Each structure stands twice: as C-alpha cells, then as structure tokens.
Coordinates of C-alpha atoms in Angstrom, one line a residue:
Chain A
M988 CA 25.0 -22.2 19.1
A989 CA 23.7 -22.0 16.2
D990 CA 24.8 -20.6 12.5
A991 CA 24.3 -17.3 13.1
D992 CA 22.3 -17.9 9.2
D993 CA 19.4 -19.5 11.0
W994 CA 18.4 -16.3 12.3
T995 CA 17.2 -15.3 9.3
H996 CA 14.1 -18.1 9.9
R997 CA 13.3 -17.3 12.9
S998 CA 10.4 -15.5 13.5
I999 CA 10.4 -12.3 14.9
G1000 CA 9.1 -12.9 18.0
Q1001 CA 12.5 -15.1 18.7
I1002 CA 15.0 -12.6 17.4
A1003 CA 13.9 -10.0 19.6
A1004 CA 13.7 -12.5 22.5
G1005 CA 17.2 -13.7 21.4
V1006 CA 18.7 -10.3 21.1
Q1007 CA 17.3 -8.8 24.5
H1008 CA 18.9 -11.7 26.1
G1009 CA 21.8 -11.7 24.7
E1010 CA 21.6 -15.1 22.6
V1011 CA 22.6 -13.6 19.9
S1012 CA 24.2 -9.6 19.0
A1013 CA 21.5 -7.3 16.7
E1014 CA 25.1 -7.1 14.5
A1015 CA 25.0 -10.6 14.0
V1016 CA 21.5 -10.7 12.5
A1017 CA 21.5 -7.7 10.5
A1018 CA 25.0 -9.5 9.3
A1019 CA 23.1 -12.4 8.3
F1020 CA 20.2 -11.0 6.7
L1021 CA 22.5 -8.4 5.1
R1022 CA 24.4 -11.8 3.8
R1023 CA 21.3 -12.8 2.4
Y1024 CA 20.4 -9.1 1.1
E1025 CA 23.8 -9.9 -1.2
A1026 CA 23.3 -13.1 -2.7
I1027 CA 19.0 -12.8 -3.0
E1028 CA 18.2 -8.6 -4.4
P1029 CA 19.9 -9.1 -7.5
Q1030 CA 17.7 -11.7 -9.1
V1031 CA 14.6 -9.5 -7.5
H1032 CA 15.0 -5.8 -7.4
A1033 CA 13.1 -5.7 -4.1
F1034 CA 15.0 -2.5 -2.8
L1035 CA 15.5 1.1 -3.9
H1036 CA 18.2 2.2 -1.0
L1037 CA 20.3 -0.5 1.3
Q1038 CA 23.5 1.1 2.8
S1039 CA 25.3 -1.7 4.1
A1040 CA 27.5 0.8 6.1
R1041 CA 23.7 2.2 8.1
V1042 CA 22.3 -1.4 9.2
V1043 CA 25.3 -2.2 11.0
E1044 CA 25.7 1.4 12.3
Q1045 CA 21.7 0.2 13.7
A1046 CA 22.6 -2.7 15.0
R1047 CA 25.5 -1.9 16.8
A1048 CA 24.2 1.1 18.8
I1049 CA 21.2 -1.6 20.0
D1050 CA 23.8 -3.6 21.0
A1051 CA 25.6 -1.2 22.8
K1052 CA 22.0 -0.5 24.9
R1053 CA 21.8 -4.0 26.1
V1054 CA 25.7 -3.8 26.9
R1055 CA 24.7 -0.1 29.4
N1056 CA 21.6 -2.3 30.8
E1057 CA 18.6 -0.1 28.8
A1058 CA 15.6 -2.3 28.2
L1059 CA 15.3 -3.2 24.5
G1060 CA 11.8 -3.0 22.7
P1061 CA 9.7 -5.3 21.4
L1062 CA 11.3 -5.4 17.7
A1063 CA 15.3 -5.5 19.2
G1064 CA 17.7 -5.8 16.6
V1065 CA 14.6 -7.0 14.5
P1066 CA 15.3 -6.1 10.2
I1067 CA 12.7 -4.2 8.7
A1068 CA 12.0 -3.3 5.4
V1069 CA 9.9 0.2 4.7
K1070 CA 8.1 1.4 1.4
D1071 CA 9.6 3.5 0.2
S1072 CA 7.0 6.0 -0.2
L1073 CA 7.4 6.1 3.8
C1074 CA 9.7 10.0 4.5
T1075 CA 12.7 8.7 6.3
I1076 CA 15.4 10.9 7.4
D1077 CA 18.7 8.7 7.1
A1078 CA 17.0 7.6 3.5
P1079 CA 16.2 9.2 0.7
T1080 CA 12.4 8.3 -0.4
S1081 CA 11.4 7.9 -4.7
C1082 CA 8.2 6.7 -4.3
G1083 CA 9.8 5.0 -7.7
S1084 CA 9.2 8.3 -9.6
R1085 CA 11.2 10.3 -11.7
I1086 CA 9.8 12.6 -10.3
L1087 CA 12.0 13.2 -6.7
A1088 CA 15.6 12.8 -7.9
R1089 CA 17.4 15.7 -9.4
D1090 CA 20.8 15.3 -11.2
G1091 CA 20.8 12.1 -9.7
A1092 CA 19.7 12.3 -6.3
V1093 CA 17.0 11.6 -5.1
W1094 CA 14.9 13.2 -2.4
Q1095 CA 15.7 13.2 1.5
P1096 CA 12.8 13.9 3.8
P1097 CA 13.9 16.0 6.6
Y1098 CA 11.6 13.6 8.5
D1099 CA 10.5 10.5 9.7
A1100 CA 7.5 9.3 8.8
T1101 CA 5.6 8.6 12.7
V1102 CA 5.7 4.7 12.0
V1103 CA 9.2 4.9 11.1
E1104 CA 9.7 7.1 14.1
K1105 CA 7.9 4.4 16.1
L1106 CA 10.1 1.2 14.7
R1107 CA 13.2 2.9 15.7
S1108 CA 11.4 3.7 19.0
A1109 CA 11.2 -0.4 19.0
D1110 CA 14.5 -0.9 18.4
A1111 CA 14.1 -2.5 14.9
V1112 CA 16.6 -1.7 12.6
L1113 CA 16.2 -0.5 9.0
M1114 CA 17.0 -2.4 6.4
G1115 CA 16.4 0.1 3.4
K1116 CA 13.6 1.1 1.0
T1117 CA 11.7 -1.0 -1.2
N1118 CA 10.5 -0.8 -4.4
L1119 CA 7.1 0.1 -5.4
D1120 CA 4.5 1.4 -8.4
E1121 CA 5.1 4.6 -8.8
F1122 CA 3.3 6.8 -6.2
A1123 CA 1.9 3.3 -5.1
M1124 CA -0.4 3.7 -8.0
G1125 CA -0.4 -0.2 -9.2
S1126 CA -1.0 -4.1 -8.9
S1127 CA 2.2 -5.4 -9.8
T1128 CA 5.1 -3.4 -9.2
E1129 CA 5.6 -2.7 -12.9
S1130 CA 5.2 0.9 -13.0
S1131 CA 8.6 2.0 -10.4
A1132 CA 10.9 4.0 -12.4
S1133 CA 13.5 1.7 -11.3
G1134 CA 12.0 -1.4 -13.2
P1135 CA 10.1 -4.0 -11.5
T1136 CA 10.0 -6.8 -8.8
L1137 CA 10.0 -9.9 -9.1
N1138 CA 8.4 -12.8 -7.9
P1139 CA 11.2 -15.5 -6.4
W1140 CA 7.9 -18.2 -6.3
D1141 CA 8.4 -17.4 -10.2
L1142 CA 10.5 -15.1 -11.8
G1143 CA 8.4 -14.4 -15.1
R1144 CA 5.6 -13.2 -12.9
V1145 CA 4.8 -10.0 -10.9
P1146 CA 4.3 -10.1 -7.0
G1147 CA 1.8 -7.9 -6.7
G1148 CA 1.7 -4.4 -5.8
S1149 CA 1.9 -1.5 -5.1
S1150 CA 4.0 -2.9 -2.2
G1151 CA 5.9 -5.4 -4.0
G1152 CA 9.3 -4.3 -2.9
S1153 CA 7.9 -5.0 0.7
A1154 CA 5.9 -8.1 0.0
V1155 CA 9.5 -9.7 -1.9
A1156 CA 12.0 -8.7 0.6
V1157 CA 10.2 -10.6 3.2
A1158 CA 9.4 -13.6 1.2
C1159 CA 12.8 -13.7 0.4
R1160 CA 13.7 -13.5 4.4
M1161 CA 15.9 -10.6 3.2
S1162 CA 14.2 -8.8 6.4
A1163 CA 12.2 -10.1 9.0
G1164 CA 9.4 -7.9 8.6
A1165 CA 8.3 -5.0 6.4
L1166 CA 5.9 -1.8 6.1
G1167 CA 3.4 -1.6 3.2
S1168 CA 0.5 1.0 2.2
D1169 CA -2.5 0.1 1.4
T1170 CA -5.3 2.2 -0.7
G1171 CA -7.0 -0.3 -2.7
G1172 CA -5.4 -3.7 -1.4
S1173 CA -1.6 -2.8 -2.3
I1174 CA -0.6 -4.7 1.2
R1175 CA -2.9 -7.9 1.0
Q1176 CA -2.4 -8.3 -2.5
P1177 CA 1.3 -8.7 -3.0
A1178 CA 1.1 -10.5 0.6
A1179 CA -1.4 -13.3 -1.4
F1180 CA 1.4 -13.1 -4.1
T1181 CA 4.4 -14.0 -2.2
H1182 CA 3.3 -16.5 0.3
T1183 CA 3.0 -14.2 2.9
V1184 CA 1.2 -12.5 5.7
G1185 CA -0.5 -8.7 4.7
L1186 CA -1.7 -6.9 7.9
K1187 CA -4.2 -3.6 6.2
P1188 CA -5.8 -2.2 9.9
T1189 CA -8.7 0.3 10.1
Y1190 CA -8.6 3.5 8.3
G1191 CA -7.7 5.7 11.1
R1192 CA -5.1 2.7 13.3
V1193 CA -1.6 4.0 12.5
S1194 CA -0.6 7.1 11.6
R1195 CA -0.2 8.6 7.6
Y1196 CA 2.3 11.5 8.8
G1197 CA 5.2 11.1 6.6
L1198 CA 3.4 8.7 4.1
V1199 CA 2.9 10.6 0.7
A1200 CA 0.2 10.5 0.3
Y1201 CA -1.8 9.0 -2.7
A1202 CA -6.0 8.7 -1.9
S1203 CA -6.3 10.3 1.2
S1204 CA -9.6 8.9 1.6
L1205 CA -8.3 5.4 2.0
D1206 CA -4.4 5.2 2.4
Q1207 CA -3.5 2.8 5.1
V1208 CA 0.0 1.6 6.7
G1209 CA 0.2 -2.1 7.3
S1210 CA 2.7 -4.9 8.0
F1211 CA 4.0 -7.4 7.0
G1212 CA 5.6 -10.2 8.4
S1213 CA 6.9 -14.3 8.1
D1214 CA 3.7 -15.2 10.2
V1215 CA 1.1 -13.7 11.7
R1216 CA 2.1 -12.9 14.7
G1217 CA 5.2 -11.1 13.2
A1218 CA 2.7 -8.7 11.3
A1219 CA 1.2 -8.2 14.2
R1220 CA 3.8 -7.2 16.9
I1221 CA 4.6 -4.7 13.8
L1222 CA 1.1 -3.4 13.7
E1223 CA 0.9 -3.7 17.1
V1224 CA 4.3 -1.3 16.8
I1225 CA 3.2 1.1 14.8
G1226 CA -0.3 1.6 15.7
G1227 CA -2.2 4.5 17.3
H1228 CA -3.0 7.9 17.7
D1229 CA -1.2 10.7 16.7
P1230 CA -1.7 14.0 16.9
R1231 CA 0.3 14.8 13.8
D1232 CA -2.2 12.7 11.8
A1233 CA -5.9 14.6 11.8
T1234 CA -7.5 11.9 10.6
S1235 CA -6.2 9.4 13.3
A1236 CA -8.0 7.2 15.9
T1237 CA -8.4 7.7 19.4
A1238 CA -9.1 3.7 19.8
P1239 CA -6.3 2.7 22.2
M1240 CA -4.2 -0.4 20.4
E1241 CA -5.2 -3.8 21.1
K1242 CA -2.9 -6.6 22.0
L1243 CA -3.0 -8.6 18.7
E1244 CA 0.0 -10.7 18.9
A1245 CA -1.7 -12.4 21.9
A1246 CA -4.8 -12.9 20.1
C1247 CA -3.0 -14.7 17.8
G1248 CA -3.7 -18.8 18.5
R1249 CA -6.5 -17.4 20.6
D1250 CA -10.1 -20.5 20.9
V1251 CA -11.6 -19.5 17.8
R1252 CA -14.8 -21.9 18.6
S1253 CA -17.8 -20.2 17.4
I1254 CA -16.2 -17.8 15.8
R1255 CA -19.2 -16.9 13.0
I1256 CA -17.4 -17.2 9.0
G1257 CA -19.1 -15.0 6.8
V1258 CA -18.0 -16.7 2.6
P1259 CA -19.4 -14.0 0.6
E1260 CA -21.1 -15.1 -2.3
E1261 CA -20.1 -12.4 -4.5
Y1262 CA -16.5 -12.9 -4.3
F1263 CA -16.8 -16.5 -5.7
G1264 CA -18.0 -16.0 -8.3
E1265 CA -17.4 -15.4 -12.1
G1266 CA -13.3 -15.0 -13.0
L1267 CA -12.1 -16.8 -9.9
D1268 CA -9.3 -19.1 -10.9
A1269 CA -10.4 -22.6 -9.9
A1270 CA -7.1 -23.2 -8.1
V1271 CA -7.5 -20.2 -6.4
E1272 CA -10.8 -21.1 -5.6
Q1273 CA -10.4 -24.5 -4.0
R1274 CA -7.3 -23.2 -1.8
V1275 CA -9.2 -20.6 0.1
R1276 CA -11.9 -23.1 0.1
R1277 CA -9.8 -25.6 1.9
A1278 CA -8.6 -22.9 4.5
I1279 CA -12.2 -22.1 5.4
E1280 CA -13.6 -26.0 5.6
A1281 CA -10.2 -26.0 7.8
L1282 CA -11.5 -23.6 10.2
R1283 CA -14.6 -24.7 10.0
G1284 CA -12.9 -27.8 11.5
A1285 CA -11.4 -26.2 13.9
G1286 CA -15.0 -24.9 15.2
C1287 CA -15.8 -22.2 13.5
T1288 CA -19.3 -21.7 11.6
V1289 CA -19.5 -20.7 8.6
H1290 CA -22.6 -18.8 7.1
A1291 CA -22.8 -17.8 3.2
V1292 CA -23.4 -13.6 3.3
H1293 CA -24.1 -11.2 0.7
L1294 CA -22.2 -8.2 -0.2
P1295 CA -24.4 -7.2 -3.2
H1296 CA -22.9 -4.4 -4.2
T1297 CA -19.5 -5.6 -5.1
R1298 CA -19.7 -5.1 -8.4
Y1299 CA -19.6 -1.4 -7.8
A1300 CA -16.2 -1.7 -6.2
I1301 CA -13.9 -0.9 -9.1
A1302 CA -15.5 1.4 -10.4
T1303 CA -15.9 3.8 -7.4
Y1304 CA -12.6 3.2 -6.9
Y1305 CA -10.9 4.3 -9.6
I1306 CA -13.2 7.4 -9.4
L1307 CA -12.7 8.4 -6.1
A1308 CA -8.9 7.3 -5.6
T1309 CA -8.6 8.7 -8.6
A1310 CA -9.9 12.4 -7.4
E1311 CA -7.7 11.9 -4.8
A1312 CA -4.4 11.2 -6.5
S1313 CA -5.4 14.1 -9.2
S1314 CA -5.3 16.4 -6.1
N1315 CA -2.4 15.2 -3.5
L1316 CA -0.3 15.0 -6.3
A1317 CA -0.5 18.2 -7.7
R1318 CA 2.3 19.3 -5.2
F1319 CA 5.2 17.6 -7.7
D1320 CA 5.5 20.6 -9.5
G1321 CA 9.3 21.4 -9.3
V1322 CA 9.3 23.9 -6.5
R1323 CA 10.1 23.1 -3.5
F1324 CA 11.6 19.2 -4.1
G1325 CA 13.1 16.6 -6.8
L1326 CA 13.2 17.4 -10.5
R1327 CA 12.7 20.8 -12.3
V1328 CA 12.3 20.7 -15.9
H1329 CA 12.5 24.8 -17.4
P1330 CA 12.1 24.9 -21.1
Q1331 CA 14.3 27.9 -22.2
R1332 CA 11.9 30.3 -23.0
G1333 CA 9.0 29.8 -20.7
D1334 CA 7.3 31.5 -17.4
L1335 CA 6.2 28.8 -14.7
E1336 CA 3.2 27.4 -16.2
A1337 CA 6.0 25.7 -18.7
M1338 CA 8.5 24.3 -15.7
Y1339 CA 5.2 23.5 -13.8
T1340 CA 4.3 21.6 -17.1
S1341 CA 7.7 20.2 -18.5
T1342 CA 8.1 19.1 -15.0
R1343 CA 5.3 17.2 -14.6
S1344 CA 5.2 15.3 -18.4
T1345 CA 8.6 15.0 -17.5
G1346 CA 9.3 13.1 -14.1
F1347 CA 5.7 11.0 -13.9
G1348 CA 5.5 7.6 -15.7
A1349 CA 2.7 6.4 -17.6
E1350 CA 0.6 5.0 -15.0
V1351 CA 0.5 7.6 -12.8
K1352 CA -0.5 10.0 -15.9
R1353 CA -3.2 8.3 -16.2
R1354 CA -4.6 8.0 -12.6
I1355 CA -4.0 11.5 -12.8
M1356 CA -6.1 12.5 -15.8
L1357 CA -8.5 9.8 -14.9
G1358 CA -9.4 12.2 -11.3
T1359 CA -9.0 15.3 -13.4
Y1360 CA -11.7 14.3 -15.5
V1361 CA -13.4 12.7 -12.9
L1362 CA -13.7 16.4 -10.8
S1363 CA -14.3 18.5 -13.5
A1364 CA -16.7 20.9 -14.3
G1365 CA -19.8 18.8 -15.6
Y1366 CA -18.8 15.9 -14.4
Y1367 CA -18.3 15.7 -10.7
D1368 CA -22.1 14.6 -10.0
A1369 CA -22.5 12.5 -12.9
Y1370 CA -18.6 10.4 -11.5
Y1371 CA -17.2 11.8 -8.2
L1372 CA -21.2 12.6 -6.4
K1373 CA -22.1 9.1 -7.8
A1374 CA -19.1 7.0 -6.3
Q1375 CA -19.4 8.3 -2.7
K1376 CA -23.4 7.7 -3.0
V1377 CA -22.0 3.7 -3.7
R1378 CA -19.4 4.0 -1.4
T1379 CA -22.1 4.0 1.7
L1380 CA -23.7 1.2 -0.1
L1381 CA -20.8 -0.7 0.1
R1382 CA -19.9 0.5 3.6
R1383 CA -23.7 -0.9 4.2
D1384 CA -23.1 -4.6 2.7
F1385 CA -20.5 -5.1 5.6
D1386 CA -22.7 -3.4 8.6
E1387 CA -25.3 -5.6 7.1
A1388 CA -23.4 -8.9 6.9
F1389 CA -21.7 -8.1 10.3
R1390 CA -24.9 -8.3 12.2
Q1391 CA -24.9 -12.1 11.1
V1392 CA -21.1 -13.0 11.8
D1393 CA -17.9 -12.0 13.0
V1394 CA -15.6 -12.0 9.9
I1395 CA -15.7 -12.3 6.2
A1396 CA -13.5 -15.1 4.4
A1397 CA -13.0 -14.8 0.9
P1398 CA -10.1 -14.9 -1.9
A1399 CA -7.0 -11.7 -1.9
S1400 CA -7.2 -11.8 -5.5
P1401 CA -9.0 -13.7 -8.3
I1402 CA -6.3 -14.9 -10.0
P1403 CA -2.3 -16.1 -9.3
P1404 CA 0.8 -13.7 -9.4
W1405 CA 0.7 -13.1 -13.6
K1406 CA 3.3 -13.1 -16.1
L1407 CA 5.4 -9.7 -16.0
G1408 CA 4.4 -7.1 -18.8
E1409 CA 1.0 -9.5 -19.5
K1410 CA -1.5 -6.4 -18.2
L1411 CA 0.9 -3.1 -19.4
D1412 CA -1.0 -2.9 -22.0
D1413 CA -4.8 -2.9 -20.6
P1414 CA -5.0 -0.6 -17.8
L1415 CA -8.3 -1.4 -17.0
S1416 CA -7.5 -5.9 -16.9
M1417 CA -4.9 -4.6 -14.5
Y1418 CA -8.1 -2.3 -12.5
L1419 CA -10.0 -5.6 -12.9
A1420 CA -7.5 -7.6 -10.8
D1421 CA -7.9 -5.4 -7.9
I1422 CA -11.9 -6.6 -7.0
Y1423 CA -11.7 -8.6 -3.9
T1424 CA -9.8 -6.1 -1.8
L1425 CA -11.3 -2.8 -2.7
P1426 CA -14.2 -3.0 -0.8
A1427 CA -13.3 -3.6 2.3
S1428 CA -10.7 -0.4 1.4
L1429 CA -13.9 1.8 0.7
A1430 CA -15.6 0.4 4.0
G1431 CA -12.5 1.4 5.9
L1432 CA -12.0 -2.1 7.2
P1433 CA -9.4 -3.7 8.7
A1434 CA -8.4 -7.2 6.6
I1435 CA -5.5 -9.9 6.1
S1436 CA -3.8 -11.9 4.0
V1437 CA -2.7 -15.0 4.8
P1438 CA -0.9 -17.7 2.6
C1439 CA -2.9 -20.6 1.3
E1440 CA -0.9 -24.0 -0.2
P1441 CA 0.2 -22.6 -3.5
T1442 CA -1.2 -23.9 -6.6
Q1443 CA -0.1 -27.2 -8.7
D1444 CA 2.3 -24.5 -10.5
G1445 CA 3.9 -23.5 -7.4
L1446 CA 2.1 -20.1 -7.5
P1447 CA 1.1 -18.5 -4.2
V1448 CA -2.6 -18.2 -3.0
G1449 CA -4.1 -15.9 -0.1
L1450 CA -7.1 -15.9 2.0
Q1451 CA -8.6 -12.7 2.9
L1452 CA -10.2 -12.3 6.2
I1453 CA -12.2 -8.7 6.7
A1454 CA -13.9 -7.8 10.2
P1455 CA -15.5 -4.8 11.6
A1456 CA -13.8 -1.6 12.1
F1457 CA -11.1 -2.2 14.7
Q1458 CA -12.0 -5.6 15.4
E1459 CA -7.6 -6.1 13.8
A1460 CA -6.8 -9.0 16.9
R1461 CA -10.1 -10.9 15.7
L1462 CA -8.4 -11.3 12.3
C1463 CA -5.1 -12.3 13.8
A1464 CA -6.5 -15.2 16.0
V1465 CA -8.7 -16.6 13.1
A1466 CA -6.2 -15.8 10.5
S1467 CA -3.1 -17.3 13.4
A1468 CA -5.7 -20.7 13.7
W1469 CA -5.9 -21.3 10.0
E1470 CA -2.0 -20.6 10.1
A1471 CA -1.7 -23.4 12.2
M1472 CA -3.1 -25.8 10.0
N1473 CA -2.4 -25.3 6.6
P1474 CA 0.4 -28.2 5.4
A1475 CA 2.4 -25.0 3.3
R1476 CA 3.2 -23.5 6.4
G1477 CA 6.5 -21.9 6.2
L1478 CA 7.3 -23.0 2.6
V1479 CA 10.4 -20.8 0.8
A1480 CA 9.8 -19.4 -2.2
P1481 CA 12.2 -21.6 -4.5
H1482 CA 14.3 -18.3 -5.3
A1483 CA 15.1 -17.3 -1.8
H1484 CA 16.8 -20.2 -1.1
V1485 CA 21.3 -19.2 -0.6
A1486 CA 23.6 -22.2 -0.8
A1487 CA 25.2 -23.3 1.4
G1488 CA 28.5 -22.2 3.3
Chain B
M1002 CA -24.2 9.9 -16.7
P1003 CA -23.1 11.9 -19.8
D1004 CA -21.8 10.1 -23.1
A1005 CA -18.7 8.0 -20.9
I1006 CA -16.8 8.2 -24.3
I1007 CA -13.7 10.8 -24.1
T1008 CA -12.7 13.1 -26.9
P1009 CA -8.8 13.4 -28.3
E1010 CA -10.3 17.5 -27.4
Q1011 CA -11.3 16.4 -24.2
V1012 CA -8.8 14.6 -23.6
R1013 CA -6.2 18.0 -24.4
H1014 CA -8.1 19.8 -21.8
V1015 CA -7.9 17.9 -18.8
A1016 CA -4.9 17.3 -19.5
R1017 CA -3.9 21.6 -19.9
L1018 CA -5.5 21.5 -16.3
A1019 CA -3.8 18.6 -14.8
R1020 CA -0.7 20.2 -16.0
L1021 CA 0.8 17.3 -18.7
S1022 CA 1.5 17.9 -21.7
L1023 CA 1.0 14.8 -24.1
D1024 CA 2.3 14.2 -27.8
D1025 CA -0.3 13.1 -30.1
D1026 CA 0.6 9.8 -29.7
E1027 CA 0.1 10.2 -26.4
V1028 CA -3.6 12.0 -26.8
A1029 CA -4.7 8.9 -28.4
R1030 CA -3.4 6.4 -26.0
M1031 CA -4.8 8.4 -23.2
T1032 CA -8.4 8.7 -25.4
K1033 CA -8.5 4.9 -25.9
E1034 CA -7.6 4.4 -22.1
L1035 CA -9.7 6.5 -20.8
G1036 CA -12.3 5.7 -22.7
A1037 CA -12.9 2.1 -22.1
I1038 CA -12.2 2.4 -18.1
L1039 CA -15.4 5.5 -18.0
E1040 CA -17.4 3.1 -20.0
Y1041 CA -17.0 0.3 -17.6
M1042 CA -18.0 2.9 -14.6
A1043 CA -20.9 3.7 -16.3
R1044 CA -22.3 0.4 -14.8
L1045 CA -22.5 2.8 -11.5
D1046 CA -25.5 4.3 -13.3
E1047 CA -27.3 0.7 -12.3
A1048 CA -26.8 1.6 -8.2
D1049 CA -30.0 3.2 -7.1
T1050 CA -28.3 6.2 -4.6
S1051 CA -31.5 8.3 -4.3
D1052 CA -31.2 9.2 -1.0
V1053 CA -28.2 8.2 -0.4
E1054 CA -25.6 10.1 1.5
P1055 CA -22.3 10.8 -0.1
T1056 CA -19.5 8.8 2.7
A1057 CA -16.2 11.3 2.3
Q1058 CA -14.6 9.4 4.3
V1059 CA -15.1 6.9 7.1
G1060 CA -14.5 7.1 10.7
T1061 CA -13.5 10.8 11.1
E1062 CA -16.6 11.5 13.0
A1063 CA -15.7 11.6 16.5
L1064 CA -11.6 13.0 15.6
A1065 CA -9.9 15.3 18.5
L1066 CA -8.6 18.9 17.0
R1067 CA -5.2 18.7 18.4
H1068 CA -4.2 22.2 20.8
D1069 CA -2.4 24.6 18.7
E1070 CA 0.1 25.6 20.6
P1071 CA 2.7 26.7 19.1
R1072 CA 6.2 24.9 18.0
V1073 CA 9.7 23.8 16.6
G1074 CA 9.1 23.4 13.3
L1075 CA 11.7 22.2 10.4
D1076 CA 15.0 23.7 9.7
R1077 CA 14.9 26.5 7.2
E1078 CA 17.7 25.9 5.6
V1079 CA 17.7 21.9 5.6
V1080 CA 13.8 22.0 3.5
L1081 CA 15.3 24.7 0.8
G1082 CA 18.5 23.1 0.1
Q1083 CA 16.0 20.3 -1.6
G1084 CA 14.9 23.0 -3.5
P1085 CA 15.8 22.5 -7.1
S1086 CA 16.4 26.7 -6.8
T1087 CA 15.9 29.5 -4.0
S1088 CA 16.6 33.0 -3.3
H1089 CA 16.0 35.3 0.1
D1090 CA 15.0 32.5 2.7
G1091 CA 12.3 31.1 -0.6
F1092 CA 12.0 28.7 -2.9
A1093 CA 13.0 31.1 -6.6
V1094 CA 10.3 30.4 -10.0
P1095 CA 10.8 32.0 -12.8
A1096 CA 8.7 34.7 -13.8
F1097 CA 5.5 34.8 -14.9
V1098 CA 6.5 36.6 -18.0
D1099 CA 9.1 35.6 -20.2
E1100 CA 12.3 37.2 -19.1

C-alpha cells in the first residue's frame, strides 16, 4: 500500500471511499494530516485551536463504527477544519477576538452549530478551529487578535479573509476541506487568494444556527475544498432546512457533487462589463478571460451583460453590514461570556464600555462606529434606508441579467493577494478590494471561486461564477468543467511542501 | 444626504451610543477614517431610488414558522459557567450606582 502521507493529497471522495471500504483507517488519515499540520502550521498560522488527541479520538470512533459494520457517512474520516466563528461543543470559540477570552481561557460554547453537528453525523473528523478576521470583519485575516494567517504562495502576503485560516488549511492540505462564512466575499476571496475552491451558497441554503452573527441579512456558511467536488460534497452535507434558523430555506438540497462533470454545452455565460473595468489587475483579467474562453471552447456560449449598479455595491454593503454588526455585537458586554473589565468605581454602563473598549480590536470598533452612525437619529434615511433601496436595484441587475444568461463569470478579486500590512492604514482601500464579491452577497445569490492559472509572480487568481438563487448545482457543473481544463489544476503552494522522509 | 464629513464631537457622541470609549488619538483617527468612508458613500446619492422598495433581507418571503413546542433548553449550570460572575442562578452585574 502507498505511504499513508499520500492520503493528504487525495480528494475528499477518495478519502471517504478509502475509509468506508477499509482501504485506510480514519486514524491513519488523521495521523497523516496531523503530520502535515506539525510541519507547516508554524509557518502559516492557519489554526487558532487544534488538539491532536481529540482529532485521533474522533478518527478512532469512526474506525470503531466500521468494525461494527455500521454504515459510514459521506465524509467518513475526512479531516475538516472549521472557522472559529462557528460554535463547537468540544473546542473553544474565539471569533479571533479578545472579547471572548477571560483569564487566558477562550469561551467554550455549550452547543454545536448545526453545520458542525451535520459534519459529525457525516463522520467527518473535525481538525480544529481556523483563524479569521476578528468577528469575520476584514478581507485579509490581519485583524485577528491572534495575528495574521500567512499565504502559503508567498509568506509576505495575506491569504485573503475573513476565512483566511480555512482557505490556508485546505491550500496546505492540513485539512481536506473546511467551513467558512461569507458575508461579503469571505469565502470566495480567500479561496481565490490561495488556489482553493470556495463555495458560498444561496442565502438561506445553510443554517446559521451556531454561527456567531456579523451581518444577519448577509451571513452564509459555505465550504472550501481543493477541488469543486470536495467543496460540493461538504455543502451537500451542511445544507438543508433547519428549524433552529428562522431564515433557513425549505427548498430541498440538490445533488451538487453529481452535477460536477455534467455537460456544459449551450450553457450561457454572462460577462459583466462592470467587472472588467478600471482597477482590475491586468494579470488577473488575462487569467480570468482565459478561463472563460476555455469554457467557450467546451461549448458554453459567452455573452456581454450589464450590472449597472455595481459601482454602488461597496457603499451599500458597508452601510448595511456595519449597521447590522453594530446591533449584533451589542451582546458582547461583559455579562454572560468572555471578557469583563470592571473599573474600580464604576456602574454597569462603565463595565459595558470598559469591556468593549478593551475587548474589541480597531477594525471591529470602526465598523461598530460606522454602523451606529448610519443608524443614528438624523442619518437613518440618508444612509441606511437609502442603502436598502440601492440593494433592491442591485438585485434587479441580477434578475435582468439572468433573463439572458445562466451563469455570470467574473474575477473574484480585482487584484492578487497584497502584501501584509499594505492596506491596514487605509481601511477604505481594503473595502474597495471587495467590489466583485459584494453584489452577489447583497442579492443573496450562490457564487463560487475556482482557481485560474496563477500570475507570472506565482500569485493565485480565482474565477468567480454567480448563479440564480438555489442553482448551486449549475455553479458546480460550470466550475468543474473549467477545473478539468485548467493547466494549473492540482498545483500546490510552494510553502505547503513537506520534506520527504 | 447630509454633510458627510463627520466631526470629532460626532465621533464622541457615536462612541457613547456604541458603548466604546476612545482616547483623543483614537477620536482623531476615527474622524479621519470615517470621514473618508462616508465621503465615498455619498455616491449613493447618484442612484435614483424614487419608487424603489427597500430590501431588508433576501428570500425570506415564504419561510415557515416553527411549531411553538416546549423543549429542553441548555443546561443552566453549563451556561452560567461561562459567565464572569454569577449569583442566585443568574448572571451578576455591577449595581447601577456606585456601591
């Protein structure tokens, strides 16, 4: 039999089949991934919490089930990393913030998020909790209180965010797949920056029960994989109706993995002019256009479409998301969990203020301030209500475009991964980099980022595909068609190689 | 849209509403950063939204409500165990006035 280390480079489907058929034990798979973790993690800081003993314990339980001839689930023995904004009953949850830690101990959720419960039911092995921008607010994973995650393609650059730790865990094969959350691009952009696949489902497709809320009208949980099939299988497992989430859709979950490899001839691809204009890096544009041309070669038809309100997406998003955040984060007040800072002579209000001022980092404070401002008396109509109306216009753009095409193709990010620290002193410049992921979020649409060929400097580029609501299967079909033709398929990051022996 | 440039006094007022205390340096930085962001947001004025309904949330029009049935919740001890301070089966907080 091949060396067990090879299993870290197998697909999710291969690992699950190997474990189900007894070709490899879940424990051996877990051990192989843990060896990679030991070797690579010190360079990239993708994880906030990983307990090897707990990983092995889960794997052994799955092996024991197999010995008892119990049927194993679709993620049998597959190591999955989980973004640290999702609640886990057997691991602390920090959201990358100091405010959920007290006396060195991080908040321990008393329950599992629904998506975590579903991973366990599918016999996945939860590797650990991954780094993120504090409360998922950021596009670089630099605002984490534990320090940044580094990009394995260039350790001097950011991995994207906010789900940067999950993207890097998969890019380095420290886990076979991962969960992230995407509010304005937090799965698609880090996937694009790390040469991984990131799938953000339709709003309502996946339960948010147990996801620490950032902006509730936008937050969605989604998946990372090193290929489209892997990301699709994870989403199939975590998707579906959940009575514990009032926004959870009742539409039945489609077969996503089965859609991969499906014939894409005569699928109409829309290319929005507004996503190929000023500010788009030439190398990114060239790689993305090459992918679209390859899809044309595979029988898709390519059409110019217009999404005329795209230029309002950033302003709209940063009003609505920060408004919702200012409300959601009011719960972090030093009363029920995490940090409490109580001044010597102070009342309840002073305790709230001291706790929040000490516990939140700069970006979270900035967004709470912005959100509080746009909701405050005298400004509500001008900012918040106006943004809600423009959100309607952004939705109509997509409704119109999808009358002409089946799927929209565009870059996931206008620029390749930037240097660490480059945008930290200019928050607006970081917000502007979100331009291509925000519109689909505001419209609640499913979207995927799938790797293109890297730039000449070896920096990853992602092709973003956007589909109408609940058409994730179509996304998977088109994404996997390009993936099969991509000359850079399976390319591994230079800092994700482990010396043999 | 009102004058988009935010003043240090407004920043202090908003910070009070948000239960955040900012020192003078933070107020200065926040005024500059929020000012730049709000200035950028003024572009929304260009969008014609007359007769446009606001979108609060997408796709939640047809959601079913869960049956209102009693069920066992989380264990009280476990939940209280995460609190910084507890007393008499509840979370304890400082008094509203100085003790």
